[in-house]
Coordinates of C-alpha atoms and ligand atoms in Angstrom, one line a residue:
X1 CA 82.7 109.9 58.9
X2 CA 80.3 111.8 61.2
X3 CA 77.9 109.9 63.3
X4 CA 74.8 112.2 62.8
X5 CA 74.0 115.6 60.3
X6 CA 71.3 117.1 61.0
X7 CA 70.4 119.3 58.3
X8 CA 67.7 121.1 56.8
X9 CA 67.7 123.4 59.7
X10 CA 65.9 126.6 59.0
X11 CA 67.5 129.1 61.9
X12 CA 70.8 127.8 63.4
X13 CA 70.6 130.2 66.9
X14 CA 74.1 130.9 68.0
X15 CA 74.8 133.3 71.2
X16 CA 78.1 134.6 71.2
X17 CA 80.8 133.5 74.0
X18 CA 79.5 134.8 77.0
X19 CA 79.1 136.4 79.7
X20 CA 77.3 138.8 77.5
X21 CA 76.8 142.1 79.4
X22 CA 74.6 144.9 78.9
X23 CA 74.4 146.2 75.0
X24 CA 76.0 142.6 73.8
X25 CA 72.9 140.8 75.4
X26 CA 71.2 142.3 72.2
X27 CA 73.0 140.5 69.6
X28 CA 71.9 137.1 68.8
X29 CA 73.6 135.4 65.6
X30 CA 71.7 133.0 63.5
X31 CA 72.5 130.7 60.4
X32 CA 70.1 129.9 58.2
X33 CA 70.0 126.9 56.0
X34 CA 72.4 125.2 58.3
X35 CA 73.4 122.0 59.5
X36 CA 75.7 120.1 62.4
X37 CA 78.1 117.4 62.1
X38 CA 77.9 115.7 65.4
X39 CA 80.5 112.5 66.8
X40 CA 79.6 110.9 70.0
X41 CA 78.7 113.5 72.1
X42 CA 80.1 116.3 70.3
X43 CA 79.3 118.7 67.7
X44 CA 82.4 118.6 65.0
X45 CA 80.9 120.6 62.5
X46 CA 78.4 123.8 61.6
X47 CA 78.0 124.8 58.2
X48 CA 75.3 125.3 55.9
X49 CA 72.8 122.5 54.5
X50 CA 74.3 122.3 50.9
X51 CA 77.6 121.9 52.2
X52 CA 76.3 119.2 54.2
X53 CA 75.7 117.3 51.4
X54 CA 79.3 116.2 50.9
X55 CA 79.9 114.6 54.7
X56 CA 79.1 111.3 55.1
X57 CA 77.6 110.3 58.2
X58 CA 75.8 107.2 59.5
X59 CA 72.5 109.0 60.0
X60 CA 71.4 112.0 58.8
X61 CA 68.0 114.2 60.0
X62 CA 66.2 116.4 58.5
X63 CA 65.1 119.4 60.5
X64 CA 62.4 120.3 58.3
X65 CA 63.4 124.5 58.4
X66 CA 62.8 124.5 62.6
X67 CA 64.4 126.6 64.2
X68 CA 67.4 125.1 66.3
X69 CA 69.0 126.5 70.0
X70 CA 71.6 125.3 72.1
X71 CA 70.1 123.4 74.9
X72 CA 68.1 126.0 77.7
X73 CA 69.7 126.4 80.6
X74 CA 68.1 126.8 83.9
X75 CA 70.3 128.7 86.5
X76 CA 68.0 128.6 89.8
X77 CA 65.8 125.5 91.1
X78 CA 65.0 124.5 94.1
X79 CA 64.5 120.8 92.2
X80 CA 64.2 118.5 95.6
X81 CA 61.5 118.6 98.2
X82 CA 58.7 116.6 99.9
X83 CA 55.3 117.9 99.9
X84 CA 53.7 120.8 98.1
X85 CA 52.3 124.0 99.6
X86 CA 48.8 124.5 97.4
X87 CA 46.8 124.6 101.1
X88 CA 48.8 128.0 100.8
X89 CA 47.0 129.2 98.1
X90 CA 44.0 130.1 99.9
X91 CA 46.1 132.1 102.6
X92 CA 47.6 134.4 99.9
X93 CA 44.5 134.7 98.2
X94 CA 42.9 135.9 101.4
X95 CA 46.1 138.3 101.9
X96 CA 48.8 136.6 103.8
X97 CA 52.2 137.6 102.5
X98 CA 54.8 135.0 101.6
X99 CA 57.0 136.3 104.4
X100 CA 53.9 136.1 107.1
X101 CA 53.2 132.7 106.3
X102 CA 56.9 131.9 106.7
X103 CA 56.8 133.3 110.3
X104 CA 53.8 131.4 110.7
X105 CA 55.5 128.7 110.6
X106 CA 54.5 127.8 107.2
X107 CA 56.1 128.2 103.6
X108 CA 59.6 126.9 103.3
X109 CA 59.3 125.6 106.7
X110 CA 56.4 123.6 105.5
X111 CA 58.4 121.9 102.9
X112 CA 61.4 121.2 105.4
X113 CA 59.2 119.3 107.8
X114 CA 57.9 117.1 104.7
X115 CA 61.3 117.1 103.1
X116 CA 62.9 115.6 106.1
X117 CA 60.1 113.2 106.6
X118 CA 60.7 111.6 103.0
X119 CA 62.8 108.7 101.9
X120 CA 65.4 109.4 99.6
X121 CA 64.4 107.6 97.4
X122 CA 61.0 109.0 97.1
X123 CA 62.8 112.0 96.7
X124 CA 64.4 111.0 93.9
X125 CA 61.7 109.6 92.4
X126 CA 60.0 112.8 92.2
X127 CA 63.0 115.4 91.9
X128 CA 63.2 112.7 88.7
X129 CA 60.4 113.3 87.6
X130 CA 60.4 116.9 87.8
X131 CA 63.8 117.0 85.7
X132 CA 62.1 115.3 82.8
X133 CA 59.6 117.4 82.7
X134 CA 62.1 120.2 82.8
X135 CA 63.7 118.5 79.9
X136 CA 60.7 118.3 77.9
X137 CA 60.7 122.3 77.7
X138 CA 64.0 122.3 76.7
X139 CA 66.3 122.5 79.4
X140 CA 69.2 120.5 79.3
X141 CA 71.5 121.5 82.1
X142 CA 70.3 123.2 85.3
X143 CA 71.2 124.3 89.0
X144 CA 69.5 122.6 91.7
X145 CA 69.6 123.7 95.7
X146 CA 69.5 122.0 98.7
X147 CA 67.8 123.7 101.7
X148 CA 64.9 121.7 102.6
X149 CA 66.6 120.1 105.5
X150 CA 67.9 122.7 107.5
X151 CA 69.7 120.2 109.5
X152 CA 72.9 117.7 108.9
X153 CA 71.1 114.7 107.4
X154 CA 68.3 116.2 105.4
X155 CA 70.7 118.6 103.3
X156 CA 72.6 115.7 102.8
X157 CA 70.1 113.6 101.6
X158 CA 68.9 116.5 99.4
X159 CA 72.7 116.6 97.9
X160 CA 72.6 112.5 97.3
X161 CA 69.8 113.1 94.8
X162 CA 70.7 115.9 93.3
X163 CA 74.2 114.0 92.9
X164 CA 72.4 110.7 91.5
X165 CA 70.2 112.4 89.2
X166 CA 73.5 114.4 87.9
X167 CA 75.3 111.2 87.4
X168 CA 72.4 109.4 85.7
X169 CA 73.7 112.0 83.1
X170 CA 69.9 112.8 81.7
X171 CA 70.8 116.4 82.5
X172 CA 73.8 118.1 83.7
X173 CA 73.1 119.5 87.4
X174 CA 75.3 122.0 89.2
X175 CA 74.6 121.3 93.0
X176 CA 74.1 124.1 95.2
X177 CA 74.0 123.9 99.2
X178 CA 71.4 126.5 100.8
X179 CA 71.6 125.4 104.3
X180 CA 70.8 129.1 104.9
X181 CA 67.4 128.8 103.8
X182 CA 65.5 129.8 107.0
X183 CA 65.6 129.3 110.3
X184 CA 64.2 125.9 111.2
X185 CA 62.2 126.1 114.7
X186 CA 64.7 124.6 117.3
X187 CA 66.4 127.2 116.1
X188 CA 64.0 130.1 116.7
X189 CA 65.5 133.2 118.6
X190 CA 69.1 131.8 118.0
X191 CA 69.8 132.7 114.7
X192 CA 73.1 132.9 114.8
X193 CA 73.8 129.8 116.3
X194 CA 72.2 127.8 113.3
X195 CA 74.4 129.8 111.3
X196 CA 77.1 128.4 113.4
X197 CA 75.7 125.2 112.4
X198 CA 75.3 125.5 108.5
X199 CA 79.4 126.9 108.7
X200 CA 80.5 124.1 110.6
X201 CA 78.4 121.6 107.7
X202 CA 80.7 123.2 104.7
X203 CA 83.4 120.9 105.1
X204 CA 81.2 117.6 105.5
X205 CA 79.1 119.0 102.2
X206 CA 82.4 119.3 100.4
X207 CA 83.8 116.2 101.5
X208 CA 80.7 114.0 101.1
X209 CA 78.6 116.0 97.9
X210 CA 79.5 117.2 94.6
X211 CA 78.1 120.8 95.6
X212 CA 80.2 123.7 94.0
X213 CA 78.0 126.3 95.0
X214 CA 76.7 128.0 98.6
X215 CA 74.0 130.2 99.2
X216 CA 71.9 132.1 101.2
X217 CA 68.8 133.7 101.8
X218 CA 69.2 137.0 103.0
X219 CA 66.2 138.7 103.3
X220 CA 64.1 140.2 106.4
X221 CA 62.8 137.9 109.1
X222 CA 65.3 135.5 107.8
X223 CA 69.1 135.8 107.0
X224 CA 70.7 139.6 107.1
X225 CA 73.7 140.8 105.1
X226 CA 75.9 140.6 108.1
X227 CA 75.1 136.8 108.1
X228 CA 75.4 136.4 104.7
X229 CA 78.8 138.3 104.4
X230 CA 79.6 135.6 107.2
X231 CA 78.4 132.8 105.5
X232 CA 80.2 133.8 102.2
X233 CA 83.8 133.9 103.9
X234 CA 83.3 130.8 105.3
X235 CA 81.9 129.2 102.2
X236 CA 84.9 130.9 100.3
X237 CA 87.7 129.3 102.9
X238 CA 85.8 125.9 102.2
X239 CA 86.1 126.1 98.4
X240 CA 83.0 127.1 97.4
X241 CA 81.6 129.6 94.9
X242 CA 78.9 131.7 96.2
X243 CA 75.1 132.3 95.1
X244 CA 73.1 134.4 97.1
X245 CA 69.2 135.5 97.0
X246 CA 69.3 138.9 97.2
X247 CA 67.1 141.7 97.7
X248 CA 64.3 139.9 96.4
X249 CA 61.6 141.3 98.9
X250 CA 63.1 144.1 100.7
X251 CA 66.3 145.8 99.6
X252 CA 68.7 145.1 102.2
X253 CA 71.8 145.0 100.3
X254 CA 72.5 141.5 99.0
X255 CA 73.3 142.6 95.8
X256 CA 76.1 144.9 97.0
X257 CA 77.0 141.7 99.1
X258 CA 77.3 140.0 96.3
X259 CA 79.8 142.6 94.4
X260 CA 82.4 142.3 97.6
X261 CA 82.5 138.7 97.6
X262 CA 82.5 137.7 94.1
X263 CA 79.8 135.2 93.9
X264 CA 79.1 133.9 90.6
X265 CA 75.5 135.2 90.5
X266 CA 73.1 137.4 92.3
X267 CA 69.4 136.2 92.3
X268 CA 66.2 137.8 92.4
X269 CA 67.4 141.6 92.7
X270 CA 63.5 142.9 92.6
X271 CA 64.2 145.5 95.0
X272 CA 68.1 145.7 94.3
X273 CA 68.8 149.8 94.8
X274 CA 70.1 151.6 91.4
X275 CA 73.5 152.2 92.9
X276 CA 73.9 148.5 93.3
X277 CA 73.1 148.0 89.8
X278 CA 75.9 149.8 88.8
X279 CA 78.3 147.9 91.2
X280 CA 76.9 144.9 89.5
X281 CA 77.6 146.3 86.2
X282 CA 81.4 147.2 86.8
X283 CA 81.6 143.2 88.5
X284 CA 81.7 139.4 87.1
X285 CA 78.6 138.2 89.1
X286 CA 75.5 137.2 86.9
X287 CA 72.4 139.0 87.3
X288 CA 69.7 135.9 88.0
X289 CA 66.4 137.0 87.4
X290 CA 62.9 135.3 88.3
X291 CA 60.1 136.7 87.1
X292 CA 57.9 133.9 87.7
X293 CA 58.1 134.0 91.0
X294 CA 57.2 137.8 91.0
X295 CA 54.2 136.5 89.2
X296 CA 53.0 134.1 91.1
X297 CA 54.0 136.4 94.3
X298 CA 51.2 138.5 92.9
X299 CA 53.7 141.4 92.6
X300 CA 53.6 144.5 90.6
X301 CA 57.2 145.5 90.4
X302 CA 59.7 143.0 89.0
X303 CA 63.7 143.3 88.6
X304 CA 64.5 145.9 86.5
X305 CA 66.2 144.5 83.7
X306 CA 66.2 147.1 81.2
X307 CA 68.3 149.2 83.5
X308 CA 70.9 146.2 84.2
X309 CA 71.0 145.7 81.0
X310 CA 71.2 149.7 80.5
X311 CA 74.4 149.7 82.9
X312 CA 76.0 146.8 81.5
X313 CA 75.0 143.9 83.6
X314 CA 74.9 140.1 82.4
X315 CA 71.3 139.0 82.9
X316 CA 70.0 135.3 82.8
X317 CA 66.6 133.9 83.5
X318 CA 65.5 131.3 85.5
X319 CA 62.4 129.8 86.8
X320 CA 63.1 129.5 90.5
X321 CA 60.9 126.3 90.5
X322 CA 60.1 125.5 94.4
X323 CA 56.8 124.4 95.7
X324 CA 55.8 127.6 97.6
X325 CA 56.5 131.2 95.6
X326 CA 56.7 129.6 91.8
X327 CA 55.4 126.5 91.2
X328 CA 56.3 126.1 87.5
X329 CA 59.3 124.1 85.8
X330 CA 58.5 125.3 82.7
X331 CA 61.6 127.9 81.7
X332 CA 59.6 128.8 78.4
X333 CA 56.4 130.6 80.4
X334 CA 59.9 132.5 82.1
X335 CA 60.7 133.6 79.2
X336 CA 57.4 135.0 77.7
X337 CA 57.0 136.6 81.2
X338 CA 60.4 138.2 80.8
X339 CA 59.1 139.8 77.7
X340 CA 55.5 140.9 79.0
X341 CA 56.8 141.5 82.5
X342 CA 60.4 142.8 82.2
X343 CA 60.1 144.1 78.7
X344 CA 63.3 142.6 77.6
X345 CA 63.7 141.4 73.8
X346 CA 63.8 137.9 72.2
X347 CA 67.8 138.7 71.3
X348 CA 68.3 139.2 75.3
X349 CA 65.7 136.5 76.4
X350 CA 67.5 133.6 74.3
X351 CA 71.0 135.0 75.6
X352 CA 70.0 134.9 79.3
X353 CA 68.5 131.2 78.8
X354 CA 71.5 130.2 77.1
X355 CA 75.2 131.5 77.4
X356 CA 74.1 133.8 80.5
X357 CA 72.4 131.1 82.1
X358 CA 75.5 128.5 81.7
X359 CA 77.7 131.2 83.4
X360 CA 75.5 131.7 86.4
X361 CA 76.2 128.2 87.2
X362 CA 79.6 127.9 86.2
X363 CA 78.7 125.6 83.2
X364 CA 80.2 128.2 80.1
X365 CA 82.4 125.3 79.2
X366 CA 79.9 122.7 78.3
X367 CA 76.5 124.4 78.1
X368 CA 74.6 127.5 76.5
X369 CA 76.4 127.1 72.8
X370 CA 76.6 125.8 69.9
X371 CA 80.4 125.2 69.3
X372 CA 82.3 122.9 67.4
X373 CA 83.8 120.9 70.0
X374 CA 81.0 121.4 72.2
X375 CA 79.0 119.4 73.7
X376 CA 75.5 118.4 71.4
X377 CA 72.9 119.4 73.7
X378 CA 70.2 121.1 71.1
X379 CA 66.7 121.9 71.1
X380 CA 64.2 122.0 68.4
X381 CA 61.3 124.3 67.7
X382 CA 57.8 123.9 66.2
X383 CA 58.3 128.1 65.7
X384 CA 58.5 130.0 62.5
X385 CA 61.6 132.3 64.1
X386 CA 63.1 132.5 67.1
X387 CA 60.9 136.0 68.5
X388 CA 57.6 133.7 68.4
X389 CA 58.4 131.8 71.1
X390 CA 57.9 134.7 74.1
X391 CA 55.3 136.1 72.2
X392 CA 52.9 132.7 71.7
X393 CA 53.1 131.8 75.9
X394 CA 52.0 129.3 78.4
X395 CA 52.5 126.1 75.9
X396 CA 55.5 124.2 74.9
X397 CA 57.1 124.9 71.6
X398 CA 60.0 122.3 71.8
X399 CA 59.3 119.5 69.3
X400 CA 62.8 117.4 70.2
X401 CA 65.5 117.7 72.8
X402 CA 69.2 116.7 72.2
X403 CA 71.2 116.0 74.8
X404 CA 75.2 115.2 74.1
X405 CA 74.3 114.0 71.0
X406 CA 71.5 111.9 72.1
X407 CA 67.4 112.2 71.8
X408 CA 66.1 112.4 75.1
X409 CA 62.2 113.8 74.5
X410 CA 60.1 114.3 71.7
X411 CA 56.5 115.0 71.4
X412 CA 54.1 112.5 70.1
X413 CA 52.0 113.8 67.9
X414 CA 49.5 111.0 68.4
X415 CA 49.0 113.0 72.0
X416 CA 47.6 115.9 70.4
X417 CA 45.3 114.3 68.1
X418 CA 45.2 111.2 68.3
X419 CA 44.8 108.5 65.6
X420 CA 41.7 106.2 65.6
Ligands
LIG1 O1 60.1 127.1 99.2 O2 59.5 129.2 99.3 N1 62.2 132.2 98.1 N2 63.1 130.4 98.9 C1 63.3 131.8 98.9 C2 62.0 130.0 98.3 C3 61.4 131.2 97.8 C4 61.5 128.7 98.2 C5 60.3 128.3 99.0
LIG2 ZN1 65.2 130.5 95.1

């Protein structure tokens, strides 16, 4: 006997095993008219409604013809800091460029002077708070960084909730450690030296977090590729899998860095040149793009997708949520502006938010599909077909969120009009 059918489901999305690269991004099967067996945390069995009708099970629910998707996955968060930046708001409207603001002083180093003043658990609370919300738009596993600390004890703390909030088991959370961030101000002029620093911290992270990923910003005024080709040995040697932010701003090779050493994605890639496209093309690493924070960086030009996709590239999408250059944890908006922005269709949107998105993070096992055997983690829509949802942007479409098996957010309906 299953524990739970859900049936009655009027589009059953089901990206093909992944990492889906360049003309494969475009295929998206569906089902209609189908159902799920699930057991515990597990999905047992997909067939079609009418067949349904023969399994027992001790509840059954009616999807009512939604549309359903494997759980969203978002590959890129910077999930845990202190503070926010919106005094920043005015400097940028006035001008100021992320990058000046940063040498100000300002920007990321903002958030590392408030995220080392916090207490963990305040941390937590909010980082908490952030992940439901997060949830509520149909994300079910994610990657979240460190990088607010910039020194031994803050990263660390940053880890420990990142760590806690994985083991509360709301969400799965691939932990990422971006000492590399920036160069905190003791450190000014001796750039290397805090390199040093973040090197000699790789086996303490390893020892002391659950962090399977390093990265590094490399972009001007802050990390080179020389550092970050340094960095990514050392992380290598110490077990890690790399993630890098690369040629977001200025294109100064990260992507190519990426290539040589095998990282498991490369992020941003706004100003990625075309020959590195190809290199990324003919590799394994995961093309991670962020539109939003394009957007809300008040640029013109965003990562050419169509030509990754073009060359044969595996793109995912991700939100890039962080309190200074995108301030949104809604992966949905990402996804419309991939569309309007990036011109990519709804076939290659759901596949980068999905099977792309769990590869970028190392989570294909567990996340991104709808298997039998796989873990339940399911979203359902309040949209007539699956390419509505890029199309109708800026609100959230998910009506229920599944994770292994479980309910963990719906909407209230009483919140939208409520009953007197
Ligand atoms: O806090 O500004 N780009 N790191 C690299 C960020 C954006 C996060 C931030
Ligand atoms: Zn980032």
């Amino acid at each position: 006997m299953d524990d739970q059918i859900i049936e009655n489901i009027g589009t059953l999305l089901l990206p093909g095993a992944g990492p889906l690269k360049g003309e494969a991004m475009k295929e998206l099967p569906v089902r209609h008219q189908a159902a799920i067996a699930i057991k515990g945390e597990k999905v047992v069995w997909i067939g079609s409604s009418e067949e349904a009708c023969a399994r027992q099970a001790r509840h059954r629910f009616n999807a009512e013809g939604k549309v359903v998707s494997p759980g969203l996955v978002d590959p890129h968060t910077h999930l845990v800091f202190g503070g926010s930046r919106e005094e920043e708001l005015a400097l940028k409207q006035a001008g100021t460029t992320y990058l000046d603001i940063l040498k100000s002083g300002g920007g990321i180093l903002s958030t590392v002077r408030a995220t080392r003043q916090a207490d963990e658990s305040s941390l937590y609370g909010k980082a908490r708070r952030f992940a439901s919300g997060m949830a509520a738009y149909g994300v079910t596993s994610l990657e979240a960084k460190s990088g607010y600390g910039l020194d031994e004890e803050t990263e660390l703390k940053q880890l420990a909730v990142i760590d806690r909030l994985n083991d509360e088991g709301l969400l799965d959370i691939a932990a990422t450690f971006l000492g590399p961030h920036a160069i905190p101000p003791e450190y000014k002029g001796r750039e290397d030296a805090f390199l040093d620093q973040m090197i000699d911290l790789l086996p303490v992270i390893k020892q002391k977090t659950s962090a399977v990923f390093t990265d590094i910003f490399c972009e001007t005024g802050v990390f080179t590729t020389e550092q970050g080709a340094r960095f990514m040995e050392a992380s290598l040697r110490h077990g890690f899998q790399l993630k890098i932010h690369a040629d977001e701003i200025d294109p100064l090779g990260g992507t190519e860095l990426a290539v040589q050493y095998g990282a498991v994605s490369a992020d941003h890639l706004v100003a990625a040149s075309a020959e590195s496209i190809k290199q990324l093309a003919a590799s394994e690493t995961i093309a991670v793009l962020l539109p939003g924070t394009t957007f809300y960086l008040g640029k013109d030009t965003y990562a050419d997708a169509g030509k990754m996709i073009q060359e044969g590239a595996a793109v995912a999408l991700a939100t890039d949520f962080n309190p200074g250059s995108c301030v949104t944890h809604n992966l949905q908006m990402i996804m419309a502006l991939a569309a309007l922005k990036m011109k990519m269709t709804p076939e290659e949107i759901w596949n980068a938010v999905t099977v792309n998105a769990a590869h970028a993070i190392g989570m294909e096992k567990v996340a991104g599909r709808i298997t039998v055997g796989g873990q339940a983690d399911l979203v359902f829509w309040d949209i007539p077909n699956y390419k509505y949802l890029p199309y109708h942007y800026g609100v959230n479409h998910a009506r229920a969120v599944w994770k292994r098996g479980r309910l963990i957010w719906e909407r209230r309906e009483a919140d939208v009009f409520p009953i007197s």
